[in-house]
């Protein structure tokens, strides 16, 4: 190890804590499984129900990958995921949808933020882990499904669009608050000298990605 | 075609209707996916939640098999499953569990009957289809899970056992009624000269298998 001979800042750890990152990613997969399987039961038609159920099941395949990664690193999978088990409980309580459209948008927005967060965090792991998690943090098609279902309806009902844009703003506010709180409370998630600063940097990127995602639906971010 | 020269009964079709059987099997997989994913969200611990979520996801893999079988036979998958989409809706409404134990037993009993029904119906298809469906109608480990969780509790709380035995009787009554109604309403499901008689034959076997299953938990059938 070279000595520090200048007044440069102490180098931070390049890698995030695998235990913390796998914990969040695993808990997020489980939460999204619950969310999508619940959405499936509210789907107004059978193809929608099957599509959403299949997306839910795919989250569980990702959970298997997380478990394998944890085991290979000698980490206790349930212990790691257990730390973040309540990740979205509060979020869910505060964003109970009042109809199918709000439900669709809630998952679209909330899932989008969670998926982006998973990607940000996975990026802090070593390359082998990043590669193993590539499928887990890949787009599962939910966005396409929502755009396909909601697009034609919004075209003919501008008032619904206005209501859902408002709703989306409320949902993203709650989702970003969860991300911020989680990152600050667990500094091992994002390698940074200052946890608050590291968290804010990530949350700013999550907010920007959300705005793009909402525009895709034709809703004002 | 040989002429009928004797007074022998008109030969019945040897095989069940693939459309009807695949419809029931597919609808049952979807219903069990919903049931198990809901149960997972009520699980009192993380390992239980993960175990039940994984069982739910496995049902979706079976649904894929049903879809492939339907397509290979030129059947409309959604049309076939759609016929039986409401299969367990009434059952679910009439057997709302009041606690975790009732929930466990409800799925154990209801799932057991549904799985046995799927096996009975799959047995009416050609050999290739039976082989393809073997995994779909295999034991998914839910019974082991319930026996493992409930066993020690029942040993120390005989009163709970008495309550759950009563509850199991109510649940199986509703489940067998669903099976009976479905078989009578869709004579293509069981090849028989008389739909009522064919249905009763199957339901009798379902009831016997249920009694064995309940005994396994140490509950009086």
Short mmCIF file of C-alpha atoms in Angstrom, two decimals:
data_model
loop_
_atom_site.label_atom_id
_atom_site.label_comp_id
_atom_site.label_asym_id
_atom_site.label_seq_id
_atom_site.Cartn_x
_atom_site.Cartn_y
_atom_site.Cartn_z
CA UNK A 1 0.00 0.00 0.00
CA UNK A 2 1.51 3.40 -0.94
CA UNK A 3 1.78 5.94 1.83
CA UNK A 4 -0.36 9.06 1.72
CA UNK A 5 2.14 11.84 1.23
CA UNK A 6 -0.22 14.58 0.10
CA UNK A 7 -3.28 16.19 1.65
CA UNK A 8 -5.56 14.32 -0.76
CA UNK A 9 -8.76 12.98 0.75
CA UNK A 10 -8.49 9.48 2.22
CA UNK A 11 -9.51 7.11 -0.59
CA UNK A 12 -12.96 5.65 -0.07
CA UNK A 13 -13.71 1.97 -0.51
CA UNK A 14 -14.28 1.39 -4.20
CA UNK A 15 -16.84 -1.31 -3.60
CA UNK A 16 -20.13 -1.21 -1.78
CA UNK A 17 -20.94 -3.73 0.97
CA UNK A 18 -22.12 -6.90 -0.76
CA UNK A 19 -24.22 -7.80 2.26
CA UNK A 20 -26.09 -4.50 2.17
CA UNK A 21 -26.51 -4.37 -1.60
CA UNK A 22 -27.68 -7.99 -1.87
CA UNK A 23 -30.00 -7.34 1.04
CA UNK A 24 -31.68 -4.42 -0.71
CA UNK A 25 -31.79 -6.15 -4.09
CA UNK A 26 -33.28 -9.30 -2.57
CA UNK A 27 -35.83 -7.42 -0.49
CA UNK A 28 -36.78 -5.38 -3.56
CA UNK A 29 -37.31 -8.55 -5.62
CA UNK A 30 -39.57 -9.97 -2.93
CA UNK A 31 -41.49 -6.71 -2.62
CA UNK A 32 -41.96 -6.51 -6.38
CA UNK A 33 -43.11 -10.11 -6.42
CA UNK A 34 -45.81 -9.20 -3.88
CA UNK A 35 -46.74 -6.03 -5.76
CA UNK A 36 -46.99 -7.63 -9.21
CA UNK A 37 -48.85 -10.70 -7.97
CA UNK A 38 -51.35 -8.42 -6.22
CA UNK A 39 -51.71 -6.28 -9.35
CA UNK A 40 -52.30 -9.47 -11.34
CA UNK A 41 -55.33 -10.24 -9.21
CA UNK A 42 -56.80 -6.85 -10.04
CA UNK A 43 -56.17 -7.09 -13.78
CA UNK A 44 -59.37 -6.51 -15.74
CA UNK A 45 -58.68 -9.31 -18.24
CA UNK A 46 -57.10 -12.76 -18.32
CA UNK A 47 -54.14 -11.90 -20.60
CA UNK A 48 -53.27 -9.00 -18.27
CA UNK A 49 -53.54 -11.26 -15.26
CA UNK A 50 -51.27 -13.85 -16.85
CA UNK A 51 -48.75 -11.23 -18.02
CA UNK A 52 -48.45 -9.64 -14.58
CA UNK A 53 -48.32 -13.01 -12.84
CA UNK A 54 -45.44 -14.03 -15.10
CA UNK A 55 -43.58 -10.83 -14.31
CA UNK A 56 -44.06 -11.54 -10.63
CA UNK A 57 -42.69 -15.06 -11.01
CA UNK A 58 -39.64 -13.70 -12.85
CA UNK A 59 -38.76 -11.63 -9.76
CA UNK A 60 -38.42 -14.87 -7.84
CA UNK A 61 -35.89 -16.18 -10.35
CA UNK A 62 -33.86 -13.04 -9.61
CA UNK A 63 -34.17 -13.75 -5.91
CA UNK A 64 -32.51 -17.13 -6.51
CA UNK A 65 -29.54 -15.33 -8.08
CA UNK A 66 -29.26 -13.05 -5.06
CA UNK A 67 -29.30 -16.07 -2.75
CA UNK A 68 -26.54 -17.79 -4.74
CA UNK A 69 -24.40 -14.64 -4.70
CA UNK A 70 -24.86 -14.28 -0.95
CA UNK A 71 -23.99 -17.93 -0.31
CA UNK A 72 -20.88 -17.74 -2.49
CA UNK A 73 -19.71 -14.83 -0.34
CA UNK A 74 -20.46 -16.65 2.90
CA UNK A 75 -23.29 -14.25 3.71
CA UNK A 76 -26.52 -15.26 5.42
CA UNK A 77 -29.15 -14.65 2.73
CA UNK A 78 -32.12 -14.32 5.09
CA UNK A 79 -30.17 -12.12 7.43
CA UNK A 80 -29.13 -9.79 4.57
CA UNK A 81 -32.62 -9.60 3.05
CA UNK A 82 -34.23 -9.42 6.48
CA UNK A 83 -32.51 -6.09 7.16
CA UNK A 84 -34.48 -4.55 4.29
CA UNK A 85 -37.65 -6.62 4.54
CA UNK A 86 -39.77 -3.59 5.40
CA UNK A 87 -38.29 -1.51 2.56
CA UNK A 88 -41.60 -0.75 0.84
CA UNK A 89 -44.12 -1.40 3.60
CA UNK A 90 -44.48 2.26 4.49
CA UNK A 91 -44.47 3.24 0.82
CA UNK A 92 -47.31 0.79 0.16
CA UNK A 93 -49.35 2.05 3.07
CA UNK A 94 -49.01 5.65 1.91
CA UNK A 95 -49.83 4.99 -1.72
CA UNK A 96 -52.92 2.79 -1.69
CA UNK A 97 -54.35 3.06 -5.23
CA UNK A 98 -58.03 3.91 -5.58
CA UNK A 99 -58.53 2.23 -8.96
CA UNK A 100 -56.86 0.05 -11.58
CA UNK A 101 -55.21 3.01 -13.35
CA UNK A 102 -53.67 4.34 -10.15
CA UNK A 103 -52.51 0.81 -9.39
CA UNK A 104 -50.84 0.54 -12.81
CA UNK A 105 -49.13 3.90 -12.44
CA UNK A 106 -48.10 3.22 -8.86
CA UNK A 107 -46.27 0.06 -9.85
CA UNK A 108 -44.89 1.72 -12.99
CA UNK A 109 -43.49 4.61 -10.95
CA UNK A 110 -42.55 2.74 -7.78
CA UNK A 111 -41.14 -0.26 -9.61
CA UNK A 112 -39.20 2.08 -11.90
CA UNK A 113 -37.54 3.82 -8.97
CA UNK A 114 -36.81 0.53 -7.20
CA UNK A 115 -35.35 -1.01 -10.35
CA UNK A 116 -33.14 2.04 -10.92
CA UNK A 117 -32.05 1.90 -7.29
CA UNK A 118 -31.16 -1.78 -7.67
CA UNK A 119 -29.09 -0.91 -10.75
CA UNK A 120 -27.29 1.90 -8.95
CA UNK A 121 -26.46 -0.37 -6.03
CA UNK A 122 -25.47 -3.37 -8.15
CA UNK A 123 -23.04 -1.04 -9.92
CA UNK A 124 -21.12 -0.80 -6.65
CA UNK A 125 -20.37 -4.54 -6.58
CA UNK A 126 -17.49 -6.40 -8.21
CA UNK A 127 -17.78 -7.30 -11.89
CA UNK A 128 -18.68 -10.96 -11.34
CA UNK A 129 -21.60 -9.96 -9.12
CA UNK A 130 -22.70 -7.25 -11.58
CA UNK A 131 -22.74 -9.83 -14.34
CA UNK A 132 -24.72 -12.31 -12.24
CA UNK A 133 -27.26 -9.62 -11.40
CA UNK A 134 -27.64 -8.36 -14.98
CA UNK A 135 -30.89 -10.25 -15.56
CA UNK A 136 -32.23 -9.38 -12.13
CA UNK A 137 -31.97 -5.65 -12.84
CA UNK A 138 -32.98 -5.88 -16.50
CA UNK A 139 -36.24 -4.41 -17.75
CA UNK A 140 -38.96 -7.03 -17.21
CA UNK A 141 -41.40 -5.51 -19.67
CA UNK A 142 -43.70 -3.92 -17.09
CA UNK A 143 -43.15 -0.48 -18.62
CA UNK A 144 -44.13 -1.74 -22.06
CA UNK A 145 -47.21 -3.39 -20.61
CA UNK A 146 -48.33 -0.21 -18.85
CA UNK A 147 -47.60 1.98 -21.87
CA UNK A 148 -49.56 -0.42 -24.07
CA UNK A 149 -52.58 -0.57 -21.75
CA UNK A 150 -52.64 3.04 -20.60
CA UNK A 151 -51.62 4.81 -23.82
CA UNK A 152 -54.88 4.40 -25.75
CA UNK A 153 -56.96 5.23 -22.67
CA UNK A 154 -55.02 8.45 -21.99
CA UNK A 155 -55.42 9.49 -25.62
CA UNK A 156 -59.17 9.50 -25.21
CA UNK A 157 -59.39 10.67 -21.58
CA UNK A 158 -57.19 13.73 -20.95
CA UNK A 159 -58.76 14.23 -17.52
CA UNK A 160 -57.52 10.83 -16.45
CA UNK A 161 -54.06 11.86 -17.63
CA UNK A 162 -54.13 14.93 -15.40
CA UNK A 163 -55.23 12.90 -12.40
CA UNK A 164 -52.61 10.22 -13.00
CA UNK A 165 -49.85 12.81 -13.45
CA UNK A 166 -50.70 14.18 -9.99
CA UNK A 167 -50.83 10.68 -8.60
CA UNK A 168 -47.49 9.82 -10.19
CA UNK A 169 -45.94 12.85 -8.50
CA UNK A 170 -47.21 11.70 -5.12
CA UNK A 171 -45.98 8.15 -5.67
CA UNK A 172 -42.53 9.20 -6.84
CA UNK A 173 -42.20 11.52 -3.86
CA UNK A 174 -42.78 8.62 -1.51
CA UNK A 175 -40.50 6.30 -3.49
CA UNK A 176 -37.60 8.75 -3.58
CA UNK A 177 -38.02 9.39 0.14
CA UNK A 178 -37.67 5.65 0.77
CA UNK A 179 -34.52 5.57 -1.36
CA UNK A 180 -33.03 8.58 0.40
CA UNK A 181 -33.79 7.25 3.90
CA UNK A 182 -32.44 3.81 3.07
CA UNK A 183 -29.20 5.11 1.58
CA UNK A 184 -28.52 7.47 4.48
CA UNK A 185 -29.30 4.83 7.10
CA UNK A 186 -27.02 2.24 5.44
CA UNK A 187 -23.83 3.95 4.28
CA UNK A 188 -22.43 0.60 3.06
CA UNK A 189 -24.84 0.78 0.12
CA UNK A 190 -23.10 3.57 -1.79
CA UNK A 191 -19.37 4.07 -1.47
CA UNK A 192 -19.01 7.76 -0.62
CA UNK A 193 -17.12 9.82 1.91
CA UNK A 194 -20.32 11.44 3.03
CA UNK A 195 -23.42 9.26 3.26
CA UNK A 196 -25.84 12.17 2.80
CA UNK A 197 -23.98 13.39 -0.25
CA UNK A 198 -23.74 9.90 -1.72
CA UNK A 199 -27.46 9.37 -1.16
CA UNK A 200 -28.40 12.70 -2.73
CA UNK A 201 -26.29 11.97 -5.79
CA UNK A 202 -28.13 8.68 -6.33
CA UNK A 203 -31.58 10.13 -5.61
CA UNK A 204 -31.00 12.94 -8.13
CA UNK A 205 -30.34 10.34 -10.81
CA UNK A 206 -33.42 8.34 -9.74
CA UNK A 207 -35.56 11.47 -10.05
CA UNK A 208 -34.24 12.24 -13.54
CA UNK A 209 -34.89 8.68 -14.71
CA UNK A 210 -38.42 8.90 -13.30
CA UNK A 211 -39.13 12.07 -15.27
CA UNK A 212 -38.10 10.33 -18.50
CA UNK A 213 -40.24 7.34 -17.62
CA UNK A 214 -43.32 9.42 -16.95
CA UNK A 215 -42.88 11.37 -20.19
CA UNK A 216 -42.95 8.06 -21.99
CA UNK A 217 -46.54 7.62 -20.84
CA UNK A 218 -47.32 11.15 -21.99
CA UNK A 219 -47.78 12.27 -18.38
CA UNK A 220 -46.27 15.48 -17.03
CA UNK A 221 -43.52 14.59 -14.51
CA UNK B 1 -66.65 -47.74 -38.66
CA UNK B 2 -68.09 -51.11 -37.65
CA UNK B 3 -71.84 -51.25 -37.30
CA UNK B 4 -73.33 -51.76 -33.88
CA UNK B 5 -74.87 -55.18 -34.18
CA UNK B 6 -75.36 -55.94 -30.49
CA UNK B 7 -77.16 -54.17 -27.67
CA UNK B 8 -73.83 -53.20 -26.09
CA UNK B 9 -73.65 -49.68 -24.71
CA UNK B 10 -72.38 -47.08 -27.18
CA UNK B 11 -68.62 -46.83 -26.52
CA UNK B 12 -67.67 -43.63 -24.73
CA UNK B 13 -64.81 -41.44 -25.87
CA UNK B 14 -61.66 -42.79 -24.28
CA UNK B 15 -60.08 -39.38 -23.97
CA UNK B 16 -61.27 -36.27 -22.21
CA UNK B 17 -61.56 -32.97 -24.07
CA UNK B 18 -58.09 -31.42 -24.16
CA UNK B 19 -59.61 -27.95 -24.30
CA UNK B 20 -61.63 -28.50 -21.13
CA UNK B 21 -58.88 -30.27 -19.21
CA UNK B 22 -56.19 -27.74 -20.13
CA UNK B 23 -58.64 -24.98 -19.26
CA UNK B 24 -59.20 -26.34 -15.75
CA UNK B 25 -55.52 -27.15 -15.19
CA UNK B 26 -54.44 -23.68 -16.37
CA UNK B 27 -57.09 -21.88 -14.33
CA UNK B 28 -56.11 -23.94 -11.29
CA UNK B 29 -52.43 -23.01 -11.72
CA UNK B 30 -53.34 -19.34 -11.89
CA UNK B 31 -55.62 -19.61 -8.87
CA UNK B 32 -52.94 -21.39 -6.89
CA UNK B 33 -50.43 -18.76 -7.90
CA UNK B 34 -52.75 -16.10 -6.45
CA UNK B 35 -53.41 -18.13 -3.31
CA UNK B 36 -49.76 -18.95 -2.56
CA UNK B 37 -48.52 -15.43 -3.31
CA UNK B 38 -51.17 -14.06 -0.96
CA UNK B 39 -50.26 -16.58 1.71
CA UNK B 40 -46.61 -15.57 1.30
CA UNK B 41 -47.50 -12.02 2.26
CA UNK B 42 -49.03 -13.27 5.49
CA UNK B 43 -46.14 -15.54 6.42
CA UNK B 44 -44.86 -14.74 9.92
CA UNK B 45 -41.19 -15.05 8.94
CA UNK B 46 -38.95 -14.33 5.97
CA UNK B 47 -38.00 -17.95 5.17
CA UNK B 48 -41.72 -18.83 5.09
CA UNK B 49 -42.45 -15.87 2.86
CA UNK B 50 -39.68 -16.87 0.45
CA UNK B 51 -40.71 -20.54 0.46
CA UNK B 52 -44.35 -19.76 -0.34
CA UNK B 53 -43.39 -17.15 -2.94
CA UNK B 54 -41.22 -19.71 -4.70
CA UNK B 55 -44.06 -22.25 -4.69
CA UNK B 56 -46.28 -19.59 -6.23
CA UNK B 57 -43.74 -18.85 -8.95
CA UNK B 58 -43.49 -22.57 -9.74
CA UNK B 59 -47.21 -22.60 -10.57
CA UNK B 60 -46.51 -20.10 -13.33
CA UNK B 61 -43.92 -22.44 -14.86
CA UNK B 62 -46.70 -25.04 -15.01
CA UNK B 63 -48.96 -22.51 -16.69
CA UNK B 64 -46.37 -22.15 -19.46
CA UNK B 65 -46.59 -25.90 -20.07
CA UNK B 66 -50.37 -25.70 -20.31
CA UNK B 67 -50.07 -22.86 -22.83
CA UNK B 68 -47.61 -24.84 -24.97
CA UNK B 69 -49.86 -27.89 -24.90
CA UNK B 70 -52.86 -25.79 -25.89
CA UNK B 71 -50.96 -24.15 -28.76
CA UNK B 72 -49.65 -27.45 -30.07
CA UNK B 73 -53.25 -28.63 -30.29
CA UNK B 74 -54.40 -25.46 -32.03
CA UNK B 75 -56.45 -24.41 -28.98
CA UNK B 76 -56.84 -20.83 -27.81
CA UNK B 77 -55.09 -20.82 -24.43
CA UNK B 78 -56.87 -17.78 -23.02
CA UNK B 79 -60.20 -19.00 -24.27
CA UNK B 80 -59.69 -22.42 -22.65
CA UNK B 81 -58.47 -21.00 -19.31
CA UNK B 82 -61.03 -18.19 -19.43
CA UNK B 83 -63.86 -20.73 -19.25
CA UNK B 84 -62.65 -21.75 -15.80
CA UNK B 85 -61.24 -18.43 -14.62
CA UNK B 86 -63.76 -18.16 -11.80
CA UNK B 87 -63.14 -21.74 -10.64
CA UNK B 88 -62.16 -20.86 -7.07
CA UNK B 89 -63.62 -17.37 -6.66
CA UNK B 90 -66.69 -18.59 -4.84
CA UNK B 91 -64.63 -21.04 -2.81
CA UNK B 92 -62.32 -18.22 -1.72
CA UNK B 93 -65.21 -16.00 -0.74
CA UNK B 94 -66.77 -18.73 1.38
CA UNK B 95 -63.57 -19.76 3.13
CA UNK B 96 -61.93 -16.52 4.28
CA UNK B 97 -59.39 -17.57 6.93
CA UNK B 98 -59.46 -15.75 10.26
CA UNK B 99 -55.79 -16.33 11.11
CA UNK B 100 -52.51 -17.69 9.80
CA UNK B 101 -53.27 -21.27 10.86
CA UNK B 102 -56.63 -21.30 9.11
CA UNK B 103 -54.91 -19.82 6.08
CA UNK B 104 -52.30 -22.60 6.08
CA UNK B 105 -54.93 -25.31 6.45
CA UNK B 106 -57.20 -23.73 3.84
CA UNK B 107 -54.46 -23.82 1.22
CA UNK B 108 -53.34 -27.28 2.35
CA UNK B 109 -56.86 -28.64 2.00
CA UNK B 110 -58.02 -26.58 -0.99
CA UNK B 111 -54.76 -26.95 -2.86
CA UNK B 112 -54.74 -30.66 -2.13
CA UNK B 113 -58.18 -31.14 -3.66
CA UNK B 114 -57.34 -28.94 -6.65
CA UNK B 115 -54.07 -30.78 -7.27
CA UNK B 116 -55.83 -34.15 -7.06
CA UNK B 117 -58.49 -32.87 -9.44
CA UNK B 118 -55.81 -31.75 -11.88
CA UNK B 119 -54.25 -35.21 -11.71
CA UNK B 120 -57.57 -36.94 -12.29
CA UNK B 121 -58.27 -34.74 -15.31
CA UNK B 122 -54.76 -34.94 -16.75
CA UNK B 123 -55.15 -38.72 -16.61
CA UNK B 124 -57.86 -38.41 -19.26
CA UNK B 125 -55.47 -36.89 -21.83
CA UNK B 126 -53.19 -38.69 -24.27
CA UNK B 127 -49.84 -39.98 -23.02
CA UNK B 128 -47.75 -37.17 -24.49
CA UNK B 129 -49.88 -34.57 -22.71
CA UNK B 130 -49.81 -36.55 -19.47
CA UNK B 131 -46.03 -36.65 -19.64
CA UNK B 132 -45.79 -32.92 -20.34
CA UNK B 133 -48.07 -32.20 -17.38
CA UNK B 134 -46.23 -34.51 -14.96
CA UNK B 135 -44.33 -31.65 -13.32
CA UNK B 136 -47.37 -29.41 -13.26
CA UNK B 137 -49.34 -31.92 -11.21
CA UNK B 138 -46.41 -33.05 -9.06
CA UNK B 139 -46.23 -32.34 -5.34
CA UNK B 140 -44.72 -28.86 -4.93
CA UNK B 141 -43.74 -29.34 -1.30
CA UNK B 142 -46.57 -27.27 0.19
CA UNK B 143 -47.77 -30.23 2.22
CA UNK B 144 -44.31 -30.76 3.69
CA UNK B 145 -44.11 -27.08 4.52
CA UNK B 146 -47.46 -27.07 6.31
CA UNK B 147 -46.73 -30.31 8.15
CA UNK B 148 -43.38 -28.89 9.27
CA UNK B 149 -44.82 -25.60 10.47
CA UNK B 150 -48.08 -26.84 11.94
CA UNK B 151 -46.92 -30.15 13.43
CA UNK B 152 -45.02 -28.78 16.45
CA UNK B 153 -47.74 -26.21 17.16
CA UNK B 154 -50.50 -28.83 17.13
CA UNK B 155 -48.49 -31.04 19.49
CA UNK B 156 -48.55 -28.31 22.11
CA UNK B 157 -52.02 -26.88 21.41
CA UNK B 158 -54.65 -29.62 21.11
CA UNK B 159 -57.46 -27.04 21.14
CA UNK B 160 -56.05 -25.48 17.97
CA UNK B 161 -56.08 -28.94 16.43
CA UNK B 162 -59.77 -29.34 17.20
CA UNK B 163 -60.56 -25.94 15.71
CA UNK B 164 -58.51 -26.60 12.58
CA UNK B 165 -60.08 -30.05 12.09
CA UNK B 166 -63.50 -28.37 12.03
CA UNK B 167 -62.18 -25.70 9.70
CA UNK B 168 -60.66 -28.32 7.41
CA UNK B 169 -64.03 -30.04 7.18
CA UNK B 170 -65.69 -26.81 6.12
CA UNK B 171 -62.99 -26.05 3.56
CA UNK B 172 -63.05 -29.51 2.01
CA UNK B 173 -66.83 -29.39 1.78
CA UNK B 174 -66.60 -26.22 -0.30
CA UNK B 175 -63.72 -27.57 -2.40
CA UNK B 176 -65.48 -30.84 -3.21
CA UNK B 177 -68.64 -28.92 -4.09
CA UNK B 178 -66.62 -26.85 -6.59
CA UNK B 179 -65.18 -30.03 -8.12
CA UNK B 180 -68.60 -31.68 -8.34
CA UNK B 181 -70.26 -28.62 -9.92
CA UNK B 182 -67.44 -28.15 -12.40
CA UNK B 183 -67.41 -31.78 -13.51
CA UNK B 184 -71.17 -31.93 -13.96
CA UNK B 185 -71.29 -28.64 -15.85
CA UNK B 186 -68.48 -29.67 -18.23
CA UNK B 187 -68.97 -33.31 -19.23
CA UNK B 188 -65.91 -33.14 -21.52
CA UNK B 189 -63.68 -33.19 -18.43
CA UNK B 190 -64.26 -36.81 -17.48
CA UNK B 191 -65.06 -39.39 -20.13
CA UNK B 192 -68.18 -41.11 -18.80
CA UNK B 193 -71.52 -42.13 -20.15
CA UNK B 194 -73.25 -40.25 -17.41
CA UNK B 195 -71.75 -36.90 -16.33
CA UNK B 196 -73.23 -37.10 -12.82
CA UNK B 197 -71.91 -40.59 -12.32
CA UNK B 198 -68.47 -39.69 -13.70
CA UNK B 199 -68.31 -36.64 -11.45
CA UNK B 200 -69.31 -38.59 -8.35
CA UNK B 201 -66.70 -41.23 -9.06
CA UNK B 202 -63.96 -38.55 -9.19
CA UNK B 203 -65.26 -36.65 -6.16
CA UNK B 204 -65.31 -39.84 -4.08
CA UNK B 205 -61.63 -40.34 -4.83
CA UNK B 206 -60.87 -36.68 -4.03
CA UNK B 207 -62.61 -37.05 -0.66
CA UNK B 208 -60.62 -40.18 0.21
CA UNK B 209 -57.32 -38.51 -0.70
CA UNK B 210 -58.30 -35.53 1.47
CA UNK B 211 -58.92 -37.76 4.47
CA UNK B 212 -55.43 -39.25 4.10
CA UNK B 213 -53.94 -35.78 3.77
CA UNK B 214 -55.64 -34.47 6.89
CA UNK B 215 -54.57 -37.50 8.91
CA UNK B 216 -51.00 -36.68 7.96
CA UNK B 217 -51.34 -33.44 9.94
CA UNK B 218 -52.79 -35.39 12.85
CA UNK B 219 -56.20 -33.76 12.30
CA UNK B 220 -59.44 -35.75 12.30
CA UNK B 221 -60.85 -35.78 8.75
#
